[in-house]
Short mmCIF file of C-alpha atoms (C1' of nucleotides) in Angstrom, two decimals:
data_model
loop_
_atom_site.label_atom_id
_atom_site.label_comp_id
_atom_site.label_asym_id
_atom_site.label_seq_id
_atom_site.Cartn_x
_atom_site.Cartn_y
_atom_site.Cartn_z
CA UNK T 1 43.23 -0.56 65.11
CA UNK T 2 46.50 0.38 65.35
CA UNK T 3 47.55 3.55 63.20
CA UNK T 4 50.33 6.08 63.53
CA UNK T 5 48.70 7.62 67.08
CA UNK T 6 48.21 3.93 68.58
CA UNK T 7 51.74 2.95 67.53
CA UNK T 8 53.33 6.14 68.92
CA UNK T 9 51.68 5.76 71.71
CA UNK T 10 52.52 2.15 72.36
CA UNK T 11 56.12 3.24 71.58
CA UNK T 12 56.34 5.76 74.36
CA UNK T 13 54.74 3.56 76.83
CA UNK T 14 56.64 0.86 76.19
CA UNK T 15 59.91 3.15 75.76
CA UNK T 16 60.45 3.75 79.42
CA UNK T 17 60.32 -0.21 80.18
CA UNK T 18 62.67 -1.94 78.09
CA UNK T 19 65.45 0.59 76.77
CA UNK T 20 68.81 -0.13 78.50
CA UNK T 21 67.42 -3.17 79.71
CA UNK T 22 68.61 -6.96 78.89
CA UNK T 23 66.19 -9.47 77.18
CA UNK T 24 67.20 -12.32 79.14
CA UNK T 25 65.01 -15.14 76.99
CA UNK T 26 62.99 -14.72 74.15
CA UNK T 27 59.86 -17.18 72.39
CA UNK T 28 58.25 -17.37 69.75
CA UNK T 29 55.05 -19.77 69.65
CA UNK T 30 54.16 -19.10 66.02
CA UNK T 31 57.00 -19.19 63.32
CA UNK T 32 54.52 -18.04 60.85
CA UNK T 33 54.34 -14.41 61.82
CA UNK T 34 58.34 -13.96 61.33
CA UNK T 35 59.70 -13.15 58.15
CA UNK T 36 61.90 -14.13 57.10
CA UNK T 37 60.84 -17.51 58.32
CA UNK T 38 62.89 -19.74 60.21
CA UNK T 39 65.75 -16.14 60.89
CA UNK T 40 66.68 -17.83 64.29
CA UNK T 41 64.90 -14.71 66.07
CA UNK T 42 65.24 -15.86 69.13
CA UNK T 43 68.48 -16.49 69.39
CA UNK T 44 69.54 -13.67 67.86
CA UNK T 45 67.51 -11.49 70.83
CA UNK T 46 69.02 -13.90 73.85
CA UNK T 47 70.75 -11.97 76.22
CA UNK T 48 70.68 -8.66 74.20
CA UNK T 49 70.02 -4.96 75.28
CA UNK T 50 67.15 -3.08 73.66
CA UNK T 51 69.08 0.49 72.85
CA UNK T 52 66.28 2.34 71.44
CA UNK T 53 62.78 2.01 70.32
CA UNK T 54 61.15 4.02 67.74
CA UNK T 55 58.26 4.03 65.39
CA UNK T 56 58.64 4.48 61.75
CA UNK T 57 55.20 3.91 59.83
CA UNK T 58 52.99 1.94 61.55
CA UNK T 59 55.76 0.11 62.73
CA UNK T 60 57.40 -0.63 65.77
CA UNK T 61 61.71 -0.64 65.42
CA UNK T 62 63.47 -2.12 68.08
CA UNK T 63 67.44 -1.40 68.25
CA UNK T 64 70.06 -3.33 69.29
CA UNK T 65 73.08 -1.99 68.90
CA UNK T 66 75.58 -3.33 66.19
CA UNK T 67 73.06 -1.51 64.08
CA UNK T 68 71.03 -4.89 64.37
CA UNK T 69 67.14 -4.07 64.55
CA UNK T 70 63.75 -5.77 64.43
CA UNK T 71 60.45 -4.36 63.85
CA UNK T 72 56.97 -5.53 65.12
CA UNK T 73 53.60 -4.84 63.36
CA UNK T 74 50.30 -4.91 65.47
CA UNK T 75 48.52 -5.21 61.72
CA UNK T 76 45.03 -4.49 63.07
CA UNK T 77 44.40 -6.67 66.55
CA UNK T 78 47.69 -6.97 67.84
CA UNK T 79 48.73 -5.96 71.22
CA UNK T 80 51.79 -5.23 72.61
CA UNK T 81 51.87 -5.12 76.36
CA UNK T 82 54.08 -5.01 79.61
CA UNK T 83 53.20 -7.86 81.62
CA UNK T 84 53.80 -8.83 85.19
CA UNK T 85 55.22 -12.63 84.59
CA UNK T 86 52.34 -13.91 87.00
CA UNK T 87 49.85 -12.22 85.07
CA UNK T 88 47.40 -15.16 82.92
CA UNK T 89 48.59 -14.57 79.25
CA UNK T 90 46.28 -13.26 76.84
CA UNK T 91 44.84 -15.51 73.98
CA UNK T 92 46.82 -15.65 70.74
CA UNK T 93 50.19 -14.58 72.32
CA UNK T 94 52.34 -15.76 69.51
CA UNK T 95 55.66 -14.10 71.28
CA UNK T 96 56.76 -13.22 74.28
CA UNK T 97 60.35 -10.88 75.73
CA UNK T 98 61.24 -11.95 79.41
CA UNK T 99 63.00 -9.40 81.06
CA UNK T 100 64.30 -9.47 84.68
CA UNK T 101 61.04 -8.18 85.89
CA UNK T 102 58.05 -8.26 83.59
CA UNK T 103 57.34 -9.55 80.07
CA UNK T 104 56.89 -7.99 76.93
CA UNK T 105 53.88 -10.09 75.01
CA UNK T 106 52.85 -9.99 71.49
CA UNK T 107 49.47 -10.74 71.40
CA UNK T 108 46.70 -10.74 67.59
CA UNK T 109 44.28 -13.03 66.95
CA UNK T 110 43.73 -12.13 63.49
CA UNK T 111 47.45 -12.55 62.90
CA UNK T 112 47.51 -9.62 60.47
CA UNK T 113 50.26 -7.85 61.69
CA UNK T 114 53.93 -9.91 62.62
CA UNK T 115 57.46 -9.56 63.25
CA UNK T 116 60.16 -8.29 60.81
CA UNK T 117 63.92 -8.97 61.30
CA UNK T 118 66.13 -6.15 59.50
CA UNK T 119 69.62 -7.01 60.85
CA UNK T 120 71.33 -4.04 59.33
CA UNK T 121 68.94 -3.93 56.28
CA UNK T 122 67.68 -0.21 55.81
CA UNK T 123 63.57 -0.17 56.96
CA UNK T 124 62.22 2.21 54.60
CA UNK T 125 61.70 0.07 51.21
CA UNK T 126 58.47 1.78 49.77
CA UNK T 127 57.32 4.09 52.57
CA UNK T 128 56.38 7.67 52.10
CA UNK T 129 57.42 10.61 53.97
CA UNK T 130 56.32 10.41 58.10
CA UNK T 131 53.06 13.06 57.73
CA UNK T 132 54.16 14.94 61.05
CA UNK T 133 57.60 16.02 59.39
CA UNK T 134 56.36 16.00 56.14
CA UNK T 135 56.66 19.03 53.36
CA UNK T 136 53.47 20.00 51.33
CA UNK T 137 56.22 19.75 48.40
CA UNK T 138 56.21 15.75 49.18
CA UNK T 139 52.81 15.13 49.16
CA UNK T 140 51.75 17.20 45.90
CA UNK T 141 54.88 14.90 43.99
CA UNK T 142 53.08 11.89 45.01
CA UNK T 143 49.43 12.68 44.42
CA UNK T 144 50.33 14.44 41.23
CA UNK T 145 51.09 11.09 40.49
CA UNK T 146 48.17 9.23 40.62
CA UNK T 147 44.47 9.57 39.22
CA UNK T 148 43.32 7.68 42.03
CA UNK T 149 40.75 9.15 44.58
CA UNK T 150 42.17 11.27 47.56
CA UNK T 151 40.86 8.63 50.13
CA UNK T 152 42.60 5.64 48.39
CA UNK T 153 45.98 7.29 47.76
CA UNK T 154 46.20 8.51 51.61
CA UNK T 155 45.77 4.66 52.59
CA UNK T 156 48.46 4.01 50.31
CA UNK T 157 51.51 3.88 52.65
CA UNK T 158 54.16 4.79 49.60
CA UNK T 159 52.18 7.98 49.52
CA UNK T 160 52.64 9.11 53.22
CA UNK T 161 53.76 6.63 55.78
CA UNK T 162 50.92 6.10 59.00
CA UNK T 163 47.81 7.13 58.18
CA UNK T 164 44.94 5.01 58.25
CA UNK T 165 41.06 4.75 57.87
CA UNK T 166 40.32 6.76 60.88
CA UNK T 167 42.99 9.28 60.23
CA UNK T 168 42.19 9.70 56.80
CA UNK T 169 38.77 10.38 57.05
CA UNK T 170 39.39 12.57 59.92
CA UNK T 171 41.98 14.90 58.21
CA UNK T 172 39.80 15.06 55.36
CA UNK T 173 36.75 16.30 57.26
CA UNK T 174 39.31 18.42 59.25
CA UNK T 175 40.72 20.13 55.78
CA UNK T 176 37.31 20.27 53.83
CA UNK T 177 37.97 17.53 51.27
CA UNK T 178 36.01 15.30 49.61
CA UNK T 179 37.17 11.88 49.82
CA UNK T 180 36.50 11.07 45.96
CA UNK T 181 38.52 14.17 44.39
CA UNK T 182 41.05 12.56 42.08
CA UNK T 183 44.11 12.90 44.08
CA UNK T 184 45.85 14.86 40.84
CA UNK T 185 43.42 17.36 40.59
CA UNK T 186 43.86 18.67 43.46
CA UNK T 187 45.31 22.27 43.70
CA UNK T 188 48.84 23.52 45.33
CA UNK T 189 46.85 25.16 48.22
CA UNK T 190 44.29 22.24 48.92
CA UNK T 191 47.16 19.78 49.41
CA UNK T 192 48.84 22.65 51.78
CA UNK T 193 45.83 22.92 53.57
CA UNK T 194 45.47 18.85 53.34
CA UNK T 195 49.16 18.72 54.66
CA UNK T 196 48.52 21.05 57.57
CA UNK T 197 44.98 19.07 58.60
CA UNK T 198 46.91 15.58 58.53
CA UNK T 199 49.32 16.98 61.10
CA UNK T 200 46.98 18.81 63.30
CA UNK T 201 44.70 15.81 63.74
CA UNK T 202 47.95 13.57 64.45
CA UNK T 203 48.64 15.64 67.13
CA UNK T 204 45.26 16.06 68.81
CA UNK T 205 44.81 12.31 68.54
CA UNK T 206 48.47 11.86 70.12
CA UNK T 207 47.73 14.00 72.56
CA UNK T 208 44.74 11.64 73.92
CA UNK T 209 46.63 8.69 73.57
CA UNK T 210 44.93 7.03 70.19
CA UNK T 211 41.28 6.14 69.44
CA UNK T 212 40.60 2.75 70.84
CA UNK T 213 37.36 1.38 69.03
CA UNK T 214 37.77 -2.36 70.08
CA UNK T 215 41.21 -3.78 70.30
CA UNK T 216 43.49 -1.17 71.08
CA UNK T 217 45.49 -0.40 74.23
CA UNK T 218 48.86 0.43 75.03
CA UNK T 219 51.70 -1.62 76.45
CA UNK T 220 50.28 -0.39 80.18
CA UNK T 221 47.09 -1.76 79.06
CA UNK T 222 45.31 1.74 79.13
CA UNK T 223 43.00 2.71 76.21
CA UNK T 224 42.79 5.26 74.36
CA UNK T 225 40.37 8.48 74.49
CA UNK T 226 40.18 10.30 70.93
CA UNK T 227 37.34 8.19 69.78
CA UNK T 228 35.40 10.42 71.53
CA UNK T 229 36.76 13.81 69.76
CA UNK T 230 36.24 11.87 66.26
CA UNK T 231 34.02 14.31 64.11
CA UNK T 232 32.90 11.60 61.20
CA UNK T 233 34.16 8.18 61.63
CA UNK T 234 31.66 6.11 62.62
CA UNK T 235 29.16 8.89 63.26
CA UNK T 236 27.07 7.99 60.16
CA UNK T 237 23.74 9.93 60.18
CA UNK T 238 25.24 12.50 63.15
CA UNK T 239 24.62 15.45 62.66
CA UNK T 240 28.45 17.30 61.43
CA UNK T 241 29.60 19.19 64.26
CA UNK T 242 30.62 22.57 62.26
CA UNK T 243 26.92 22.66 59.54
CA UNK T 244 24.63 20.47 61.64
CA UNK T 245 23.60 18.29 58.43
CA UNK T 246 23.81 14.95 58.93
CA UNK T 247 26.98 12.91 58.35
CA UNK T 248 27.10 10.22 54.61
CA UNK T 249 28.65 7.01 54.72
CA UNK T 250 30.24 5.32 51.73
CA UNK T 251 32.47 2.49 50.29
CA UNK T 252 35.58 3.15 48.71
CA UNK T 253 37.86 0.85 48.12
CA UNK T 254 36.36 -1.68 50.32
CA UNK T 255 37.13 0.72 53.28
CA UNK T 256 34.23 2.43 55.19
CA UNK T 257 34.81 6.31 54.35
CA UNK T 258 32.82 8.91 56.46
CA UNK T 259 32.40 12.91 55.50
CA UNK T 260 29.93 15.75 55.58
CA UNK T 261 28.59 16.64 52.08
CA UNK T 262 28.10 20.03 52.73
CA UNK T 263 30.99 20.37 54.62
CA UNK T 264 33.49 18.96 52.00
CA UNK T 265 31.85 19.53 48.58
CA UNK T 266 31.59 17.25 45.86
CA UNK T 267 33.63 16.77 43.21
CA UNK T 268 32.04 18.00 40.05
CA UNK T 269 31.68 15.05 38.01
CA UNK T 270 29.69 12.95 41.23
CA UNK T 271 27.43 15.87 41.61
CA UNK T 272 25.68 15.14 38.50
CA UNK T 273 24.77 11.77 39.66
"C1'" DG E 1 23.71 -18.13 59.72
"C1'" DT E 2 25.13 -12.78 58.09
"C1'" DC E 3 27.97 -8.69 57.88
"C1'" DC E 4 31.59 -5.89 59.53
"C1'" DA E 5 36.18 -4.52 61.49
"C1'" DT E 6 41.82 0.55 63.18
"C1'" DG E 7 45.96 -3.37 57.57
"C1'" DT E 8 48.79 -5.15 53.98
"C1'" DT E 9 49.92 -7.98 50.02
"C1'" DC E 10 49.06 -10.79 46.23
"C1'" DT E 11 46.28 -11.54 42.01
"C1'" DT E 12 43.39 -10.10 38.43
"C1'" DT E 13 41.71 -6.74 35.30
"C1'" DA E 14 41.89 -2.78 32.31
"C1'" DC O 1 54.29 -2.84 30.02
"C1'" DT O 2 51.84 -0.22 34.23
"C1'" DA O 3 48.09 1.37 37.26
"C1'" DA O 4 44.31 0.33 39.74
"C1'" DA O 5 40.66 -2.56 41.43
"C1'" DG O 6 39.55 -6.68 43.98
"C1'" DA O 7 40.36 -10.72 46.65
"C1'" DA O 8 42.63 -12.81 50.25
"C1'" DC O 9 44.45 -13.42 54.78
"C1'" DA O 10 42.09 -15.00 60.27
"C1'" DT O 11 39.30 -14.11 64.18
"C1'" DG O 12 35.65 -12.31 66.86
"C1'" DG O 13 31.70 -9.35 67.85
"C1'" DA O 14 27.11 -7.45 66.75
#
DNA sequence: GTCCATGTTCTTTA
DNA sequence: CTAAAGAACATGGA
């Protein structure tokens, strides 16, 4: 669930909590979602102050000072919530942050997503650019790059760093692109207007606080609410909100993709089919 | 029982 | 050799 909006919202929910504050315990019930394995995290976090908390990627970086740093990775169920220490705990809570007052719990039943310690190790190996700060210039270098399919290289996170399937399809309904145009054929102005769509959807979705479809909600517990301004994902057989015509599902890459045909024409070599 | 799911990484294929 | 496609991971809901 979680994709650039949901983790920057997370982030600034859980911002206000925890920086300046001192973990006084930490536990971890799984060892199997820490890499590397067996780093004594715990004991590394005892009696430390979080300094800062930002997201880079889908990721969640906490800092704490000595340039030592940690990231967590809600993958695609995981939660990451402030929690009075009365309150029941959630199923699958692999790892839990006591503070004086409250708890910070990790919680993902499909165990897809983990935690990461960096120690002083840089946190960018193989991520693109962030797309909200992002130059045109970056994205046509990597897409020139690669004859794969505009929907597949935007889920690739060396391309640009945060966008998922949601996002994706969204900004590519939002710029008027067809999700099977071979990323290198597209032209200097499509990827400007594709650069300008990926940002303007971030925001908007931002702005509401993420799309929660199932799992998603941020560390105050609260959900989401740009599910309901999504234009295709999902909306299969809607009719598109700028033509009318109804909206086309398909498969690519294993990943549901969403778009309006008429609205983002085809690629000339599917049109013949 | 079946299929599907907001993500990433490893393996196989071309 | 590299790029890209496909499978795998684990759980729960429809």
């Amino acid at each position: 669930m979680p994709e650039l909006p949901e983790v920057q919202t997370v982030v600034e929910t859980l911002r206000p909590h925890i920086v300046g504050r001192r973990i006084r315990r930490a536990e971890l019930m799984r060892g199997d979602i820490l890499t590397p394995t067996g780093c004594d995290l715990c004991a590394r976090l005892d009696r430390r102050t979080i300094r800062s908390i930002e997201r880079r990627a889908k990721r969640i970086v906490f800092g704490l000072g000595d340039d030592n740093r940690f990231y967590i990775h809600l993958g695609m169920t995981g939660r990451l919530t402030i929690d009075p220490p009365d309150a029941p705990r959630r199923l699958h809570t692999h790892f839990v942050l006591f503070f004086e007052a409250f708890e910070v719990r990790f919680s993902d039943p499909r165990r897809f997503g983990g935690i990461w310690w960096l120690g002083t190790e840089a946190d960018d190996d193989r991520l693109g650019p962030e797309p909200l700060t992002m130059r045109s210039s970056q994205l046509a270098r990597a897409l020139g790059k690669t004859a794969r399919v505009i929907k597949t290289a935007l889920l690739d996170q060396s391309v640009v760093a945060g966008l998922g399937n949601i996002y994706v399809d969204e900004a590519l309904f939002e710029a008027g692109i067809h999700p099977l145009i071979p990323s290198n054929e597209l032209g200097g102005e499509e990827i400007e207007t594709l650069t300008r769509a990926i940002k303007r959807i971030l925001r908007r979705a931002i702005r509401h606080r993420g799309s929660t479809l199932r799992d998603y909600m941020d560390a105050n517990g609260d959900a989401g609410a740009f599910q309901k301004l999504h234009r295709v994902y999902d909306r299969a057989g809607q009719p598109c909100a700028r033509c009318k015509r109804p909206l086309v599902r398909i498969v690519v890459a294993g990943r549901s993709t969403h778009f309006c045909p008429a609205c983002q024409p085809a690629p000339a070599i599917i049109e013949q089919c």
